[in-house]
Short mmCIF file of C-alpha atoms in Angstrom, two decimals:
data_model
loop_
_atom_site.label_atom_id
_atom_site.label_comp_id
_atom_site.label_asym_id
_atom_site.label_seq_id
_atom_site.Cartn_x
_atom_site.Cartn_y
_atom_site.Cartn_z
CA MET A 21 -59.47 30.05 -64.21
CA LEU A 22 -61.51 26.91 -64.87
CA SER A 23 -58.62 24.83 -63.51
CA GLU A 24 -59.09 26.47 -60.09
CA VAL A 25 -61.96 24.44 -58.66
CA SER A 26 -63.71 24.14 -55.33
CA ASP A 27 -63.63 21.01 -53.20
CA GLN A 28 -66.40 18.99 -54.81
CA ASN A 29 -66.72 16.65 -51.82
CA LYS A 30 -66.91 19.34 -49.15
CA PRO A 31 -69.72 18.66 -46.63
CA ARG A 32 -72.31 21.42 -46.25
CA ASP A 33 -74.54 22.15 -43.30
CA SER A 34 -78.21 22.19 -44.29
CA GLN A 35 -79.07 25.24 -42.22
CA GLU A 36 -76.11 27.15 -43.66
CA CYS A 37 -77.40 26.28 -47.14
CA LEU A 38 -80.90 27.49 -46.32
CA ASP A 39 -79.57 30.72 -44.85
CA ALA A 40 -77.52 31.30 -48.01
CA PHE A 41 -80.46 30.49 -50.29
CA SER A 42 -82.47 33.21 -48.58
CA ARG A 43 -79.84 35.68 -49.83
CA LEU A 44 -79.89 34.51 -53.45
CA ALA A 45 -81.42 36.74 -56.10
CA ILE A 46 -82.03 36.77 -59.83
CA ASP A 47 -82.36 39.70 -62.24
CA ASP A 48 -82.15 40.37 -65.97
CA THR A 49 -78.34 40.45 -65.88
CA THR A 50 -78.16 36.86 -64.63
CA ILE A 51 -80.41 35.48 -67.38
CA LYS A 52 -78.99 34.77 -70.84
CA LYS A 53 -80.07 32.89 -73.94
CA VAL A 54 -77.30 30.33 -74.31
CA VAL A 55 -78.65 27.81 -76.86
CA PRO A 56 -81.30 28.20 -79.60
CA ALA A 57 -83.80 25.55 -78.47
CA ARG A 58 -85.20 23.82 -75.38
CA ILE A 59 -82.54 23.07 -72.78
CA THR A 60 -82.13 19.33 -72.20
CA ALA A 61 -78.88 19.32 -70.19
CA LEU A 62 -77.38 21.71 -67.64
CA ALA A 63 -74.22 21.86 -65.51
CA VAL A 64 -72.64 24.46 -63.22
CA HIS A 65 -68.84 24.49 -63.42
CA PRO A 66 -67.09 23.97 -60.03
CA SER A 67 -64.72 26.94 -60.55
CA SER A 68 -63.81 28.68 -57.30
CA SER A 69 -63.34 32.07 -58.97
CA VAL A 70 -65.81 32.46 -61.84
CA THR A 71 -69.43 31.49 -62.47
CA VAL A 72 -69.89 29.40 -65.62
CA VAL A 73 -73.03 27.48 -66.57
CA PHE A 74 -73.10 24.99 -69.45
CA ALA A 75 -76.27 24.07 -71.36
CA GLY A 76 -77.24 21.73 -74.17
CA ASP A 77 -80.43 21.73 -76.22
CA LYS A 78 -82.74 19.32 -78.05
CA LEU A 79 -81.08 20.07 -81.40
CA GLY A 80 -77.56 19.18 -80.24
CA ASN A 81 -76.29 22.70 -79.56
CA PHE A 82 -73.91 23.38 -76.67
CA GLY A 83 -73.28 26.74 -75.00
CA TYR A 84 -72.08 28.37 -71.84
CA PHE A 85 -72.75 31.54 -69.89
CA LYS A 86 -69.73 33.02 -68.13
CA MET A 87 -70.77 35.70 -65.67
CA GLY A 88 -68.48 38.64 -64.97
CA GLU A 89 -68.56 41.87 -63.01
CA GLY A 90 -68.21 43.73 -66.27
CA GLU A 91 -69.35 42.13 -69.50
CA SER A 92 -70.68 38.58 -69.39
CA LEU A 93 -69.77 36.08 -72.10
CA VAL A 94 -71.99 33.66 -74.00
CA GLN A 95 -70.29 31.11 -76.25
CA SER A 96 -72.08 28.49 -78.35
CA TYR A 97 -71.20 25.48 -80.51
CA SER A 98 -73.00 22.80 -82.53
CA PRO A 99 -71.08 19.59 -81.72
CA HIS A 100 -74.00 17.16 -82.09
CA THR A 101 -76.56 16.46 -84.79
CA SER A 102 -79.35 15.44 -82.41
CA GLY A 103 -80.50 16.16 -78.86
CA LEU A 104 -77.76 16.80 -76.28
CA MET A 105 -79.10 15.00 -73.21
CA CYS A 106 -76.37 15.14 -70.54
CA LEU A 107 -73.42 17.34 -69.54
CA LYS A 108 -70.70 16.47 -67.03
CA VAL A 109 -67.58 18.39 -66.00
CA ASN A 110 -64.57 16.11 -65.58
CA LYS A 111 -63.56 16.30 -61.90
CA ASN A 112 -59.91 15.53 -62.61
CA GLN A 113 -59.63 17.83 -65.64
CA PRO A 114 -62.17 20.60 -65.00
CA GLN A 115 -61.46 22.38 -68.28
CA ARG A 116 -63.00 19.35 -70.04
CA VAL A 117 -66.79 19.00 -70.34
CA PHE A 118 -68.40 15.79 -71.61
CA SER A 119 -71.65 15.76 -73.59
CA ALA A 120 -73.93 12.81 -74.45
CA SER A 121 -76.32 12.87 -77.38
CA TYR A 122 -79.04 11.05 -79.28
CA ASP A 123 -76.59 11.12 -82.23
CA ASP A 124 -74.92 8.07 -80.58
CA THR A 125 -71.81 9.93 -79.38
CA VAL A 126 -70.09 11.25 -76.30
CA ARG A 127 -67.93 14.28 -77.03
CA CYS A 128 -65.54 16.26 -74.87
CA LEU A 129 -65.02 20.02 -75.07
CA ASP A 130 -61.71 21.48 -74.00
CA VAL A 131 -63.08 24.87 -72.94
CA GLU A 132 -59.71 26.59 -73.11
CA ARG A 133 -59.08 25.43 -76.70
CA GLY A 134 -62.70 25.49 -77.87
CA ILE A 135 -62.26 22.06 -79.48
CA PHE A 136 -64.51 18.98 -79.25
CA ASP A 137 -63.12 15.45 -79.39
CA GLU A 138 -65.21 12.34 -79.93
CA VAL A 139 -64.77 10.07 -76.90
CA TYR A 140 -67.29 7.35 -77.72
CA ARG A 141 -69.61 6.33 -80.54
CA SER A 142 -72.25 3.64 -80.21
CA LEU A 143 -72.18 1.22 -83.12
CA ASP A 144 -75.71 0.06 -82.26
CA GLU A 145 -77.23 3.46 -83.11
CA ASN A 146 -79.05 3.48 -79.79
CA GLY A 147 -78.49 7.06 -78.64
CA VAL A 148 -76.56 8.17 -75.56
CA LEU A 149 -78.78 9.85 -72.97
CA CYS A 150 -76.61 10.02 -69.83
CA LEU A 151 -73.15 9.36 -68.45
CA ASP A 152 -71.08 9.19 -65.28
CA TRP A 153 -67.57 8.12 -64.28
CA GLY A 154 -67.08 4.65 -62.84
CA LEU A 155 -64.20 2.49 -61.65
CA HIS A 156 -60.73 3.39 -62.97
CA ASN A 157 -62.07 6.52 -64.72
CA SER A 158 -64.20 4.46 -67.07
CA LEU A 159 -67.36 5.99 -68.51
CA ILE A 160 -70.78 4.52 -67.82
CA VAL A 161 -73.24 5.59 -70.50
CA GLY A 162 -76.97 4.94 -70.73
CA HIS A 163 -78.80 4.34 -74.01
CA SER A 164 -82.23 4.90 -75.50
CA ASP A 165 -82.88 1.15 -75.85
CA GLY A 166 -82.32 0.35 -72.16
CA ALA A 167 -78.69 -0.71 -72.50
CA VAL A 168 -75.74 0.59 -70.50
CA SER A 169 -72.17 0.58 -71.84
CA LEU A 170 -68.92 0.65 -69.88
CA VAL A 171 -66.33 2.58 -71.87
CA ASP A 172 -62.60 2.70 -71.24
CA PRO A 173 -61.51 5.76 -73.28
CA ARG A 174 -57.82 4.88 -72.90
CA ILE A 175 -58.05 1.69 -74.95
CA ARG A 176 -61.40 2.30 -76.67
CA GLU A 177 -62.85 -0.85 -75.11
CA THR A 178 -66.61 -1.03 -74.66
CA ARG A 179 -68.84 -3.60 -72.95
CA SER A 180 -72.62 -3.34 -73.21
CA TYR A 181 -75.40 -4.71 -71.00
CA THR A 182 -79.18 -4.76 -71.29
CA LEU A 183 -80.44 -3.34 -67.98
CA HIS A 184 -83.87 -1.90 -68.83
CA SER A 185 -86.64 -2.46 -71.36
CA LYS A 186 -86.85 1.26 -72.21
CA LYS A 187 -84.68 4.41 -72.15
CA VAL A 188 -82.05 4.89 -69.46
CA ARG A 189 -82.53 8.51 -68.41
CA THR A 190 -79.82 8.75 -65.73
CA VAL A 191 -76.80 6.81 -64.52
CA ASN A 192 -75.17 7.72 -61.22
CA VAL A 193 -72.18 6.10 -59.50
CA HIS A 194 -72.25 5.64 -55.71
CA PRO A 195 -70.12 8.36 -54.02
CA VAL A 196 -68.41 5.85 -51.70
CA HIS A 197 -68.68 2.42 -53.33
CA GLU A 198 -67.67 2.91 -56.97
CA TRP A 199 -68.61 -0.66 -57.87
CA CYS A 200 -72.27 0.29 -57.39
CA PHE A 201 -74.26 2.45 -59.77
CA LEU A 202 -77.86 3.57 -60.12
CA THR A 203 -80.07 3.86 -63.19
CA GLY A 204 -83.39 5.61 -63.78
CA SER A 205 -85.53 4.52 -66.72
CA THR A 206 -88.69 5.32 -68.62
CA ASP A 207 -89.75 1.72 -67.92
CA GLY A 208 -90.85 3.04 -64.51
CA THR A 209 -87.98 1.73 -62.42
CA ALA A 210 -84.79 2.89 -60.75
CA LYS A 211 -82.28 0.10 -60.16
CA LEU A 212 -79.06 -0.56 -58.24
CA TRP A 213 -76.29 -2.50 -60.00
CA ASP A 214 -72.97 -4.11 -59.10
CA VAL A 215 -70.64 -3.38 -62.00
CA ARG A 216 -68.51 -6.39 -61.04
CA ASN A 217 -71.37 -8.82 -61.58
CA LEU A 218 -72.78 -7.63 -64.90
CA LYS A 219 -72.90 -10.15 -67.71
CA GLU A 220 -72.41 -8.94 -71.25
CA THR A 221 -75.35 -9.70 -73.50
CA ARG A 222 -76.95 -8.42 -76.67
CA SER A 223 -80.23 -10.15 -75.94
CA LYS A 224 -83.25 -8.22 -74.71
CA LYS A 225 -83.22 -10.15 -71.43
CA ALA A 226 -82.28 -7.69 -68.72
CA ALA A 227 -79.49 -8.37 -66.25
CA GLU A 228 -80.33 -8.92 -62.58
CA ALA A 229 -80.23 -5.80 -60.41
CA ILE A 230 -79.25 -5.60 -56.74
CA ALA A 231 -82.51 -3.78 -56.06
CA THR A 232 -85.45 -2.33 -57.98
CA MET A 233 -87.39 0.79 -56.98
CA ALA A 234 -90.74 0.76 -58.78
CA HIS A 235 -92.78 3.76 -59.93
CA HIS A 236 -96.21 3.89 -61.55
CA ARG A 237 -94.90 5.80 -64.57
CA SER A 238 -91.61 6.81 -66.20
CA CYS A 239 -88.68 7.55 -63.86
CA SER A 240 -86.91 10.59 -65.31
CA ALA A 241 -84.07 10.75 -62.76
CA ALA A 242 -82.44 8.82 -59.91
CA PHE A 243 -79.47 10.04 -57.86
CA PHE A 244 -77.56 8.93 -54.76
CA SER A 245 -77.24 11.40 -51.90
CA PRO A 246 -73.84 13.03 -52.51
CA LEU A 247 -71.94 12.37 -49.27
CA THR A 248 -72.83 8.85 -48.16
CA GLY A 249 -75.03 7.45 -50.90
CA ASN A 250 -77.36 6.30 -48.14
CA GLN A 251 -80.41 7.74 -49.90
CA VAL A 252 -81.74 7.61 -53.45
CA LEU A 253 -83.80 10.51 -54.82
CA THR A 254 -86.10 9.82 -57.79
CA THR A 255 -88.34 11.93 -60.01
CA SER A 256 -91.27 10.30 -61.81
CA PHE A 257 -94.13 11.13 -64.15
CA ASP A 258 -96.40 9.51 -61.57
CA ASP A 259 -96.28 12.97 -59.93
CA THR A 260 -94.02 11.93 -57.07
CA LEU A 261 -90.57 12.69 -55.73
CA LYS A 262 -89.35 9.68 -53.76
CA VAL A 263 -86.53 9.11 -51.29
CA PHE A 264 -85.36 5.54 -50.68
CA ASP A 265 -83.06 4.18 -47.97
CA SER A 266 -79.98 2.78 -49.73
CA SER A 267 -77.76 2.53 -46.65
CA GLU A 268 -77.65 -1.24 -47.21
CA LEU A 269 -76.77 -2.04 -50.81
CA THR A 270 -78.97 -5.11 -50.92
CA SER A 271 -82.40 -5.95 -52.27
CA GLU A 272 -83.85 -4.41 -49.10
CA VAL A 273 -84.04 -0.84 -50.37
CA LYS A 274 -87.02 0.68 -48.57
CA LEU A 275 -89.13 3.69 -49.50
CA LYS A 276 -88.70 6.47 -46.92
CA VAL A 277 -90.64 9.36 -48.45
CA SER A 278 -93.13 9.71 -51.30
CA LEU A 279 -93.90 13.36 -51.94
CA LYS A 280 -96.70 14.43 -54.26
CA HIS A 281 -95.29 16.87 -56.83
CA ASN A 282 -96.64 18.00 -60.19
CA ASN A 283 -94.14 16.55 -62.68
CA MET A 284 -96.44 16.56 -65.72
CA THR A 285 -94.29 18.88 -67.81
CA GLY A 286 -95.87 17.74 -71.10
CA ARG A 287 -94.24 17.51 -74.51
CA TRP A 288 -92.95 21.11 -74.70
CA LEU A 289 -90.91 21.08 -71.48
CA THR A 290 -87.93 18.96 -70.47
CA PRO A 291 -88.92 16.54 -67.67
CA PHE A 292 -88.01 17.64 -64.14
CA LYS A 293 -84.95 16.12 -62.49
CA ALA A 294 -84.73 16.67 -58.74
CA VAL A 295 -81.06 16.99 -57.67
CA TRP A 296 -79.29 16.87 -54.33
CA ILE A 297 -77.42 19.92 -53.11
CA PRO A 298 -73.73 18.94 -53.44
CA GLY A 299 -72.16 18.13 -50.09
CA CYS A 300 -75.50 17.77 -48.32
CA ASP A 301 -77.54 14.59 -47.87
CA ASP A 302 -80.44 16.53 -46.34
CA LEU A 303 -81.59 18.92 -49.10
CA PHE A 304 -82.59 18.73 -52.75
CA LEU A 305 -83.87 21.11 -55.44
CA VAL A 306 -86.40 20.70 -58.23
CA GLY A 307 -88.20 22.85 -60.79
CA SER A 308 -91.86 23.69 -60.34
CA MET A 309 -95.04 24.16 -62.39
CA GLU A 310 -96.42 26.57 -59.77
CA TYR A 311 -96.93 30.34 -60.00
CA PRO A 312 -95.10 32.56 -59.43
CA ARG A 313 -92.32 30.63 -61.19
CA ARG A 314 -89.83 29.15 -58.76
CA VAL A 315 -87.22 26.55 -57.90
CA GLU A 316 -88.15 24.55 -54.81
CA VAL A 317 -85.88 23.42 -51.97
CA PHE A 318 -87.00 20.34 -50.04
CA SER A 319 -85.64 18.43 -47.08
CA SER A 320 -84.93 14.72 -47.57
CA ALA A 321 -87.95 14.18 -45.30
CA GLY A 322 -90.14 15.77 -47.99
CA THR A 323 -90.74 19.18 -46.41
CA LEU A 324 -90.74 22.28 -48.62
CA LEU A 325 -88.25 24.60 -46.90
CA HIS A 326 -87.63 27.41 -49.36
CA THR A 327 -88.44 28.69 -52.85
CA LEU A 328 -86.05 30.56 -55.13
CA LYS A 329 -87.93 33.14 -57.17
CA GLY A 330 -87.84 36.72 -58.43
CA ASP A 331 -89.61 39.12 -60.77
CA SER A 332 -87.20 38.19 -63.58
CA LEU A 333 -88.02 34.48 -63.34
CA THR A 334 -91.04 34.22 -65.62
CA SER A 335 -90.67 30.69 -67.03
CA ILE A 336 -90.37 27.13 -65.78
CA CYS A 337 -86.83 25.92 -65.11
CA SER A 338 -87.15 22.20 -65.79
CA LEU A 339 -83.50 21.50 -65.03
CA VAL A 340 -81.50 22.87 -62.11
CA ASP A 341 -77.92 22.52 -60.91
CA VAL A 342 -75.93 23.82 -57.93
CA HIS A 343 -72.30 24.84 -57.50
CA PRO A 344 -70.50 22.35 -55.21
CA ASP A 345 -69.08 25.00 -52.86
CA ARG A 346 -70.27 28.52 -53.69
CA PHE A 347 -73.95 29.38 -53.38
CA VAL A 348 -74.90 29.54 -57.04
CA VAL A 349 -78.04 27.89 -58.44
CA ALA A 350 -78.77 27.66 -62.17
CA GLY A 351 -81.90 26.69 -64.07
CA GLY A 352 -82.63 26.05 -67.74
CA ASN A 353 -85.90 26.62 -69.60
CA SER A 354 -87.63 25.62 -72.84
CA SER A 355 -86.41 28.61 -74.87
CA GLY A 356 -82.68 28.07 -74.32
CA ARG A 357 -82.29 30.55 -71.48
CA VAL A 358 -80.10 29.97 -68.44
CA HIS A 359 -81.24 31.57 -65.17
CA VAL A 360 -78.67 32.04 -62.41
CA PHE A 361 -79.38 32.81 -58.76
CA VAL A 362 -76.41 34.45 -57.01
CA GLU A 363 -75.89 36.14 -53.67
CA ALA A 364 -77.30 39.66 -53.79
#
């Protein structure tokens, strides 16, 4: 059933999304402990017929919650020896889920076989914190020392580049122009890059970016708007969510919106990562420190439009993800629990 997937590039009307979100609900049956420790990575599978949410934790554990009308299923593994920081479902082979870890590896789970394969291992022992797919199905992986590596799994070829002075928290490939990718770093910047112009170096001198989007503190996430890539959404420890105009992929990337938002999650919570709603350039979601506990829905203009909440949601969901076609929203908390909002 995981091979039957929704159209992951299907446009969505913002008002239709908001109307659907008003019908979403959460209860004790849609909350499950999936991994033992704090969730550090989360992904909703794009299946058109079944709801499956994957989670990884700070100890390297991997699990998933498969919801069913009868008995739900929770399955867990321990593929990594250190924090699992990113999860991505392969769009072309949706039964395969990729995981990136501080243990210097990227692994791939074949969900149907329950087997993990090692796809990449960093020889520099610099941790893998994030990944995305680039040109020709190559992998772009971000490291804890500010480097980014381009990996061709077919021939095991890797090229590495120093792009930041500190950790690369997110990498995201432009949805239209695959030669362009975006990084978010704890050095306080988000940057645009042209993969065709990178120069391989092992020095600490950073390569030259197309554009730099500065923040006053660590940037924990940066993502292109999913349809056009004409906007960049960032999350920062300077207590802001920012939207930049990236319609022109030049140095002239202008700030459109700077929204004050409490992102000071502290040492016991995973940092917030605001994410776009798939198929919609107008709406994004983010966790919240506010009471009652909630997931917030904002417009790209910075207006709070809706909050997802319920009596069963009693903890902060630092990470959130959204199904690309069905109206399913998942959140992950610091105790390893996955919370799923579904239509009531």
